[in-house]
Amino acid sequence: MTEGKRKVITYGSFDLFHEGHYRLLQRAKELGDYLIVGVTTEHFDESRGKLNLMDPILTRIENVKNTGFADEIIIEDHEGQKIEDIQRYGVDIFVLGSDWTDQFDYLKEYCQVVYLERTPNVSSTMKRKDRIRIIRIGIIGTGRIAPRFFTESKYVSGVTIPCAYNPEKESAEKFEKNHPIEVFTDSFDDFLQNVDAVYIASPNETHSGYVRKALDAGKHVLCEKPMTFTYEEAVELYELAEKCGVILMEGIRTAYLPGFQQILSVAKSGKIGEIRDVEACFTRLPSPGTREATDGRYSGAFLEYGSYTMLPIFKLLGMDYENVQIDSIFAPNGIDTYTKIQFKYRDGLATAKCGAGVKSEGQLIVAGTKGYILAQSPWWLTRSFDVRFEDPDLIEHHDSSFQGDGFRYEISEFISKINRTGGNTYKLTAEESIAMADVVERFMRTKADVQGDLRI
Ligand code: CTP
């Protein structure tokens, strides 16, 4: 029976439970007669950009329970839940620590809001830092992506970026001017000596060479897509990583986003029945003069965007397709302005469409025997999707927001793989990455054939 009692509610992740948490719960309880504690799910924390929690949710709940202060423990798993809970449980007082002062004043409409003085000199973040080895990541290539990687890495615990490498002096100097790190331009070996891991964001044709050198030096590698242009080299590189006892990960950002994980879970749950077709489209009109518009050898629609479009196909239909058909439209400079790849499986079909000079609706459709999933552009930065059925009134909408530009989820996965703290996540397996390299190789061959013809 809880009638007549003054109800207090508070929320937190309560990771690596510490004295600050204990004192907060103790004082929260003293404010009333009945204390409800909301503990966040990993998924909710991920979506609000809080990555690398160390304790699983059951441990975090157990620790809250062991204080003896909580009369009821609930799970917080979505944005906006606080307002729902306050009404549902008839809460009188909402409590959080003083690090949140003012941020929940909008709840004053529903109940009293109290910010309790935070306990000094202790936090989960500090405890995590004590426990984990800080990984030094060096950036190779200081072009367009590197600054974003640098910014986003700040949101992942356990990472530092001490230096970068770029043999092109002009680009190196520009980067060095805007970032507080050293950029090596001469000795790649000197650069490697300062890092535990590298992030490769250099031009496409240089990726695999850097991967090999870094692996040989015993460094973990996160490489932008496409990692290589051939099946055999992809196999070799993953074997080399295995032999050197280091992590090799291909940087296809979508694979690591919480929303994309959710699409896969819903698709595999049986909700839309047996999956029969996956159609993924990614088009972007390149600005004049950029690599996507000018580098007819190593850039263009498929080499830039193909990995995104193949990802949901291989994730959902597997890699054992019976047949693949590659068709492109080429510009005179060799750029494929539009490429369409069709896969035929025993019980399914799939299409990957990429454009760099052709604009289309960039959507992902996963069709099943009972319904389909529709994720609209930009589905590769998944923030929401619908599950739809024969009955047009029956639409399930899923929201899954994420923070920043999504890079931090990829970096976080890389770090937890290096530290072996994340279990087996299968977000992008070596097999899937190798299967993509196989299609890249077929594409390169088709392109060489066609361009050979064109030259004649
Ligand atoms: N808290 C506190 N004193 C501390 C740390 C946390 O009073 N030294 C409070 C927070 O203000 C919040 C609750 O404990 O009301 C749960 O906080 P949580 O975010 O789980 O803990 P932090 O240690 O702040 O976690 P992090 O470092 O990951 O942000």
Coordinates of C-alpha atoms in Angstrom, one line a residue, residues 170-384:
E170 CA 49.4 21.2 -46.9
S171 CA 46.6 19.1 -45.5
A172 CA 48.7 18.1 -42.5
E173 CA 49.4 21.8 -41.6
K174 CA 45.8 22.8 -42.0
F175 CA 44.7 20.0 -39.6
E176 CA 47.5 20.9 -37.1
K177 CA 46.4 24.5 -37.1
N178 CA 42.9 23.6 -35.9
H179 CA 43.6 20.7 -33.6
P180 CA 45.9 20.5 -30.6
I181 CA 47.8 17.5 -31.8
E182 CA 51.0 16.7 -33.7
V183 CA 50.7 15.7 -37.4
F184 CA 53.5 13.6 -38.7
T185 CA 54.3 14.1 -42.3
D186 CA 57.6 12.2 -42.8
S187 CA 58.1 9.1 -40.9
F188 CA 55.1 6.7 -40.7
D189 CA 57.1 4.6 -38.2
D190 CA 57.6 7.5 -35.8
F191 CA 53.9 8.1 -36.0
L192 CA 53.1 4.5 -35.2
Q193 CA 55.3 4.5 -32.2
N194 CA 53.1 7.0 -30.5
V195 CA 49.8 5.0 -30.8
D196 CA 48.1 1.8 -29.9
A197 CA 45.6 1.9 -32.7
V198 CA 45.0 3.8 -36.0
Y199 CA 41.9 5.1 -37.7
I200 CA 42.5 5.2 -41.5
A201 CA 40.7 7.9 -43.4
S202 CA 43.1 8.4 -46.3
P203 CA 42.2 8.2 -50.0
N204 CA 40.5 4.8 -50.8
E205 CA 43.5 3.4 -52.8
T206 CA 45.8 3.8 -49.8
H207 CA 43.6 2.1 -47.2
S208 CA 44.9 -1.5 -47.5
G209 CA 48.6 -0.5 -47.6
Y210 CA 48.2 1.4 -44.3
V211 CA 46.1 -1.4 -42.8
R212 CA 48.9 -3.9 -43.5
K213 CA 51.7 -1.7 -42.1
A214 CA 49.7 -0.9 -39.0
L215 CA 48.8 -4.6 -38.4
D216 CA 52.4 -5.6 -38.9
A217 CA 53.4 -3.1 -36.3
G218 CA 50.9 -4.7 -33.8
K219 CA 48.4 -1.8 -33.9
H220 CA 44.7 -2.2 -33.8
V221 CA 43.0 -0.8 -37.0
L222 CA 39.7 0.9 -37.8
C223 CA 39.7 1.5 -41.5
E224 CA 37.2 3.6 -43.6
K225 CA 35.3 1.7 -46.2
P226 CA 36.2 0.3 -48.7
M227 CA 39.1 -1.4 -46.9
T228 CA 40.4 -3.1 -50.0
F229 CA 39.4 -3.7 -53.6
T230 CA 39.9 -7.5 -53.6
Y231 CA 38.5 -10.5 -51.9
E232 CA 41.9 -12.1 -51.4
E233 CA 43.4 -9.1 -49.8
A234 CA 40.5 -8.7 -47.4
V235 CA 41.0 -12.4 -46.3
E236 CA 44.7 -11.8 -45.9
L237 CA 44.2 -8.7 -43.8
Y238 CA 41.8 -10.3 -41.4
E239 CA 44.2 -13.3 -41.2
L240 CA 47.1 -11.0 -40.5
A241 CA 45.1 -9.2 -37.7
E242 CA 44.3 -12.6 -36.2
K243 CA 48.0 -13.6 -36.4
C244 CA 49.1 -10.3 -34.8
G245 CA 46.5 -10.6 -32.1
V246 CA 44.9 -7.2 -32.8
I247 CA 41.5 -5.9 -33.9
L248 CA 40.7 -5.0 -37.5
M249 CA 37.4 -3.3 -38.0
E250 CA 35.9 -1.7 -41.2
G251 CA 34.4 1.6 -40.5
I252 CA 30.9 1.4 -41.9
R253 CA 29.2 3.8 -39.5
T254 CA 25.7 2.5 -40.0
A255 CA 26.6 -0.9 -38.7
Y256 CA 27.2 0.5 -35.2
L257 CA 24.2 2.8 -34.8
P258 CA 21.6 1.8 -32.2
G259 CA 18.7 2.5 -34.7
F260 CA 20.2 0.2 -37.4
Q261 CA 20.6 -2.5 -34.8
Q262 CA 16.9 -2.1 -34.0
I263 CA 15.9 -2.4 -37.7
L264 CA 17.8 -5.7 -37.8
S265 CA 16.2 -7.0 -34.6
V266 CA 12.7 -6.2 -35.8
A267 CA 13.4 -7.7 -39.2
K268 CA 14.7 -10.9 -37.6
S269 CA 12.0 -11.1 -35.0
G270 CA 9.5 -12.6 -37.4
K271 CA 7.3 -9.6 -37.2
I272 CA 7.4 -9.1 -41.0
G273 CA 7.5 -12.8 -41.7
E274 CA 10.2 -14.4 -43.9
I275 CA 12.4 -11.7 -45.4
R276 CA 12.2 -11.9 -49.2
D277 CA 13.6 -8.6 -50.5
V278 CA 16.0 -5.9 -49.3
E279 CA 16.3 -2.7 -51.3
A280 CA 18.8 -0.1 -50.2
C281 CA 19.5 3.2 -51.9
F282 CA 22.1 5.9 -51.2
T283 CA 22.6 8.8 -53.5
R284 CA 24.5 12.0 -53.0
L285 CA 25.2 14.7 -55.6
P286 CA 28.9 15.5 -55.3
S287 CA 30.1 19.0 -55.1
P288 CA 32.2 19.9 -58.2
G289 CA 35.9 19.2 -57.7
T290 CA 35.5 16.7 -54.9
R291 CA 36.9 13.2 -55.0
E292 CA 33.4 11.7 -55.6
A293 CA 33.1 13.8 -58.8
T294 CA 36.6 13.5 -60.2
D295 CA 38.5 10.4 -59.2
G296 CA 37.3 8.0 -61.8
R297 CA 39.6 5.3 -60.7
Y298 CA 39.1 4.9 -57.0
S299 CA 35.9 6.9 -56.2
G300 CA 32.4 7.2 -57.5
A301 CA 29.0 6.1 -56.4
F302 CA 29.7 2.4 -55.6
L303 CA 33.1 2.8 -54.0
E304 CA 31.8 5.6 -51.8
Y305 CA 28.4 4.4 -50.9
G306 CA 28.2 0.7 -51.8
S307 CA 29.2 -0.5 -48.4
Y308 CA 26.2 1.2 -46.8
T309 CA 23.8 -0.4 -49.3
M310 CA 25.3 -3.9 -49.1
L311 CA 25.3 -3.8 -45.3
P312 CA 21.5 -4.4 -44.7
I313 CA 21.5 -7.0 -47.5
F314 CA 24.3 -9.2 -46.1
K315 CA 23.0 -8.7 -42.5
L316 CA 19.5 -9.8 -43.4
L317 CA 19.9 -12.2 -46.3
G318 CA 23.4 -13.5 -45.6
M319 CA 26.3 -13.8 -48.0
D320 CA 25.4 -17.0 -49.8
Y321 CA 23.7 -15.4 -52.8
E322 CA 23.5 -17.5 -56.0
N323 CA 24.1 -14.7 -58.4
V324 CA 25.0 -11.0 -58.6
Q325 CA 24.5 -8.6 -61.4
I326 CA 26.3 -5.3 -61.5
D327 CA 25.3 -2.4 -63.8
S328 CA 26.6 1.1 -63.9
I329 CA 26.3 4.3 -65.8
F330 CA 29.6 5.9 -66.2
A331 CA 30.6 9.6 -66.8
P332 CA 33.3 10.3 -69.4
N333 CA 35.9 10.7 -66.6
G334 CA 35.2 7.1 -65.4
I335 CA 33.0 8.0 -62.4
D336 CA 30.1 5.6 -62.0
T337 CA 27.4 8.2 -61.5
Y338 CA 24.9 5.4 -60.8
T339 CA 25.4 1.7 -59.9
K340 CA 22.7 -0.9 -59.3
I341 CA 23.7 -4.3 -57.9
Q342 CA 21.2 -7.1 -57.8
F343 CA 21.6 -10.2 -55.7
K344 CA 19.6 -13.3 -56.2
Y345 CA 19.3 -15.7 -53.2
R346 CA 17.5 -19.0 -53.1
D347 CA 14.6 -17.5 -51.3
G348 CA 15.2 -13.8 -51.7
L349 CA 16.2 -10.9 -53.9
A350 CA 18.1 -7.7 -53.1
T351 CA 19.1 -4.5 -54.7
A352 CA 21.8 -2.0 -53.8
K353 CA 21.5 1.3 -55.6
C354 CA 24.2 4.1 -55.3
G355 CA 24.3 7.5 -57.0
A356 CA 27.0 10.1 -57.3
G357 CA 25.5 12.3 -60.0
V358 CA 22.0 10.8 -60.0
K359 CA 19.5 11.6 -57.2
S360 CA 16.9 9.2 -56.0
E361 CA 14.8 8.4 -52.9
G362 CA 17.4 7.1 -50.4
Q363 CA 15.4 4.6 -48.6
L364 CA 15.7 1.1 -47.2
I365 CA 12.9 -1.4 -47.6
V366 CA 12.9 -4.8 -46.1
A367 CA 10.0 -6.8 -47.5
G368 CA 8.7 -9.9 -45.8
T369 CA 5.9 -12.4 -46.1
K370 CA 3.8 -10.6 -43.5
G371 CA 4.8 -6.9 -43.8
Y372 CA 7.7 -4.6 -44.5
I373 CA 10.1 -2.2 -42.9
L374 CA 10.5 1.2 -44.4
A375 CA 13.4 3.4 -43.2
Q376 CA 13.5 6.7 -45.0
S377 CA 16.5 8.8 -46.0
P378 CA 18.9 9.0 -44.4
W379 CA 18.3 5.4 -43.3
W380 CA 22.1 5.0 -43.0
L381 CA 22.0 7.4 -40.1
T382 CA 19.0 5.6 -38.7
R383 CA 16.8 7.7 -36.4
S384 CA 13.5 6.1 -37.1

